[in-house]
PDB file of C-alpha atoms in Angstrom:
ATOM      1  CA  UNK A1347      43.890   7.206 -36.474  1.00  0.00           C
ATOM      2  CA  UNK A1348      43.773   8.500 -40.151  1.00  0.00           C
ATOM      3  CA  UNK A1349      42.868   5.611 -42.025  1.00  0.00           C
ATOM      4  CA  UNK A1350      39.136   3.784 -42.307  1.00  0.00           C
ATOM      5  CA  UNK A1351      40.148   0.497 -42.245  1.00  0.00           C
ATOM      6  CA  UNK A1352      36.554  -0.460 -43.318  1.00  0.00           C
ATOM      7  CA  UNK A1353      37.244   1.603 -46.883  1.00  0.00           C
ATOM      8  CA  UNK A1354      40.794   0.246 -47.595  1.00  0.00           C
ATOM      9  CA  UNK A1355      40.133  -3.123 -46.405  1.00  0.00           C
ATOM     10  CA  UNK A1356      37.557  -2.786 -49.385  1.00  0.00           C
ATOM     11  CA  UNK A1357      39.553  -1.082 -51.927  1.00  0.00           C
ATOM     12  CA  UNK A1358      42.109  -4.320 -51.689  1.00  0.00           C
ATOM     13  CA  UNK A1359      39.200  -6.603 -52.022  1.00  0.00           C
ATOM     14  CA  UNK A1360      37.756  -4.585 -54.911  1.00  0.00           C
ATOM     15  CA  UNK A1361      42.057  -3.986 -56.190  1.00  0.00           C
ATOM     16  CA  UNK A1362      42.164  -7.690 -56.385  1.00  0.00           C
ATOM     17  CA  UNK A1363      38.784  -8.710 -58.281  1.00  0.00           C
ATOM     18  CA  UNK A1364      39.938  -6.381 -60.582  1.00  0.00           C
ATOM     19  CA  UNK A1365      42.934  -7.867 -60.547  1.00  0.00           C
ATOM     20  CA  UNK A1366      40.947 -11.472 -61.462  1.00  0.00           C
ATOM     21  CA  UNK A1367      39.081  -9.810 -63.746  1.00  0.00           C
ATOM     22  CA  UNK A1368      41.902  -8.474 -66.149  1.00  0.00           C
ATOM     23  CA  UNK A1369      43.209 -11.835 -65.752  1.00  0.00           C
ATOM     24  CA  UNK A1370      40.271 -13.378 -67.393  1.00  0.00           C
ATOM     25  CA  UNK A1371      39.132 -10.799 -69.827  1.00  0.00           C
ATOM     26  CA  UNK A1372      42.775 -10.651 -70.934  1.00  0.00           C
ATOM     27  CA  UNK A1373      43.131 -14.544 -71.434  1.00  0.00           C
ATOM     28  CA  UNK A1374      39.568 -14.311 -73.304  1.00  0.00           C
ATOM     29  CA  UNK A1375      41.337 -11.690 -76.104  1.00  0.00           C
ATOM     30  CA  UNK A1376      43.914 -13.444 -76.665  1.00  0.00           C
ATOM     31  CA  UNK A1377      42.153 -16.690 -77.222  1.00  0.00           C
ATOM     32  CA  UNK A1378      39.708 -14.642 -79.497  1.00  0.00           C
ATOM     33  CA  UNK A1379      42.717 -13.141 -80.858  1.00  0.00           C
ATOM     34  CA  UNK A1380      44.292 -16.381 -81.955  1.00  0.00           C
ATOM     35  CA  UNK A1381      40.875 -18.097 -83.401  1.00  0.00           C
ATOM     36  CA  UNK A1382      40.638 -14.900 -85.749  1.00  0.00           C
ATOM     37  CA  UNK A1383      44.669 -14.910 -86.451  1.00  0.00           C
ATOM     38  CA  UNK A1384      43.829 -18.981 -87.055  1.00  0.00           C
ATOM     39  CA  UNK A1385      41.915 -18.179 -90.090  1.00  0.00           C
ATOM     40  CA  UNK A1386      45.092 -17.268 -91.797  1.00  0.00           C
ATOM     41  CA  UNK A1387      47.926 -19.051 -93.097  1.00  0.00           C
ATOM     42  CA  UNK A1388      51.404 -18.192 -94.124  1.00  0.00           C
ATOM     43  CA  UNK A1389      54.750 -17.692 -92.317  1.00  0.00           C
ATOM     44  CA  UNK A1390      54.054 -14.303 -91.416  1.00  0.00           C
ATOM     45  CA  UNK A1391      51.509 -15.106 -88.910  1.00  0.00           C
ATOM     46  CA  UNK A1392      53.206 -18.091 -87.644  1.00  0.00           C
ATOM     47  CA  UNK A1393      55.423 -16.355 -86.458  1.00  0.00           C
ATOM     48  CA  UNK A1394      53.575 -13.478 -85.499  1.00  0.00           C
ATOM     49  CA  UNK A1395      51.315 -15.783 -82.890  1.00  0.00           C
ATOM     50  CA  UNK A1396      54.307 -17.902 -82.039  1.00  0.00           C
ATOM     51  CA  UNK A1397      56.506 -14.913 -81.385  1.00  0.00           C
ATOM     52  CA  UNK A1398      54.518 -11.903 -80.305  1.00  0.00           C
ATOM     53  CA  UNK A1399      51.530 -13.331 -79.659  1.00  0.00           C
ATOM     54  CA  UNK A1400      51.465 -16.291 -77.547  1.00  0.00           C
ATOM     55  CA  UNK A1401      49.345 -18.270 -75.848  1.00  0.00           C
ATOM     56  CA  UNK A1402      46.598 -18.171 -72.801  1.00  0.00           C
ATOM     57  CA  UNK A1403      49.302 -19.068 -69.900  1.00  0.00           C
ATOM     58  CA  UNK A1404      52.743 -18.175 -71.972  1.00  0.00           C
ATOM     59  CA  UNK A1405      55.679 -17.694 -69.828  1.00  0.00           C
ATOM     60  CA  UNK A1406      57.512 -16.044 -72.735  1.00  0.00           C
ATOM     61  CA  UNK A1407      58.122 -12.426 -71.652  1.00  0.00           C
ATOM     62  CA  UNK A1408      57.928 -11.289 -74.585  1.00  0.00           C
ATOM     63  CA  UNK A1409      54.746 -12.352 -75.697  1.00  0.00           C
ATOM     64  CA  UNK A1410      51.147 -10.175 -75.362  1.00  0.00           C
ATOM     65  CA  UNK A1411      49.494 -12.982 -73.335  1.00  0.00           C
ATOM     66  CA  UNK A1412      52.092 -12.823 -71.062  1.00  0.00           C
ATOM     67  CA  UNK A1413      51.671  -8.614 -70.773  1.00  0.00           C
ATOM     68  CA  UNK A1414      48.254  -8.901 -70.592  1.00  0.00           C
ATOM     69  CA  UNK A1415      47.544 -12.400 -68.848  1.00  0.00           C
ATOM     70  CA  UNK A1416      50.535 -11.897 -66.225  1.00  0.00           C
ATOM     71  CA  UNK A1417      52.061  -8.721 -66.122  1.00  0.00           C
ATOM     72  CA  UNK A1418      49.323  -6.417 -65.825  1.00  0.00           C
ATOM     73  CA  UNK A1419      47.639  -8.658 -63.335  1.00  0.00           C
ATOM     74  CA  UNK A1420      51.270  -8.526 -61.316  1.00  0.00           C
ATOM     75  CA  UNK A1421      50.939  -4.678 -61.141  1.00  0.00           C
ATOM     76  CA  UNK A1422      47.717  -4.619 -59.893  1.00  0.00           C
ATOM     77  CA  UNK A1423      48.583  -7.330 -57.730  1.00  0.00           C
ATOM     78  CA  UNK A1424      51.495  -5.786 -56.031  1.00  0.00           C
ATOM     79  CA  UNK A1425      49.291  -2.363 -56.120  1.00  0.00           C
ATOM     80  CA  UNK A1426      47.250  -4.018 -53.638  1.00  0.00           C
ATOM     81  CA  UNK A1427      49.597  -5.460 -51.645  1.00  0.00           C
ATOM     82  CA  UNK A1428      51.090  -2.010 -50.946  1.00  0.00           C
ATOM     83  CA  UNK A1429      47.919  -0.532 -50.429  1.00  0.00           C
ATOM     84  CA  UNK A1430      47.490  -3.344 -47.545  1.00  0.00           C
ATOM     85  CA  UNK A1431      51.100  -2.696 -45.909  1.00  0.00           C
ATOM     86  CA  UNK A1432      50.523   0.846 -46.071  1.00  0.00           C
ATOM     87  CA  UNK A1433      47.096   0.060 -44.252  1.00  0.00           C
ATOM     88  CA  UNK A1434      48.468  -2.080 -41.858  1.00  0.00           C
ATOM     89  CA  UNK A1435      51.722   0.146 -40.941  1.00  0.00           C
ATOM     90  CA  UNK A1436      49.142   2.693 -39.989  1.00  0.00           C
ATOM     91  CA  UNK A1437      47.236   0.544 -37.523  1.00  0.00           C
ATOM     92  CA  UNK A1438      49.893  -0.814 -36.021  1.00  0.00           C
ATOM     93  CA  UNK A1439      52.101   2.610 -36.177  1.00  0.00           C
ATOM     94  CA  UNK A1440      48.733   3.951 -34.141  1.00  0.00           C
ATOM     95  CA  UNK A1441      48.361   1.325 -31.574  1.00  0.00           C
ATOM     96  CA  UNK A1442      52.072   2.010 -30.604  1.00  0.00           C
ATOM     97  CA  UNK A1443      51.506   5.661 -30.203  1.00  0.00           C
ATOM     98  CA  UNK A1444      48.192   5.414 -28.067  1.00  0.00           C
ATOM     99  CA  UNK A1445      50.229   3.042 -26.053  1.00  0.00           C
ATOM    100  CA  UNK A1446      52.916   5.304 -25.988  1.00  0.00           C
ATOM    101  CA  UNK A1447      50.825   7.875 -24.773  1.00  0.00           C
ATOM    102  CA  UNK A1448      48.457   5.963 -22.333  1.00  0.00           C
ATOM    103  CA  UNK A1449      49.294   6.545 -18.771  1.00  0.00           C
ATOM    104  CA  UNK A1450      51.148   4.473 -16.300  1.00  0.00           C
ATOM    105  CA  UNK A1451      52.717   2.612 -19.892  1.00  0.00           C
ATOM    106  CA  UNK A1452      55.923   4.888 -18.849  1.00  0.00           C
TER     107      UNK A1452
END
């Protein structure tokens, strides 16, 4: 009744290649990160790219790959998803109604 389902059906397709995208491009800094890091040495950055750094695929929360190879992608992940339940509680909340409302359904 109020929503295009054409236009949101889109904006979670277009919600999740984003979503893809920030995946990759955020996998591809920290990899570029860690070659350029690799061309030091010492303790410091040891444990700078074991501790706060990370790796492409680190399940350390605490890392940056894991903000910006999981987490972000989560967000934007579960932003779509709610933009698609909201979608879908509006087509099915209108079908009910117009049902509701159609005669001889009383």
């Amino acid at each position: 009744m109020l929503v295009d389902n054409g236009k949101m059906t889109q904006a979670f397709t277009r919600i999740n290649e984003i979503k893809d995208s920030f995946k990759t491009e955020g996998d591809q800094f920290i990899t570029d990160l860690t070659q350029i890091l690799n061309t030091f040495e010492g303790e410091t950055k040891d444990i700078l790219m074991s501790q706060k750094i990370g790796s492409v695929d680190s399940q350390d929360t605490k890392t940056l790959a894991y903000f910006v190879g999981t987490q972000i992608p989560n967000l934007i992940d579960g932003l779509a998803k709610l933009l698609e339940a909201n979608r879908t509680t509006v087509v099915d909340t209108d079908k009910k109604l117009s049902e509701a409302i159609t005669p001889g359904n009383n």
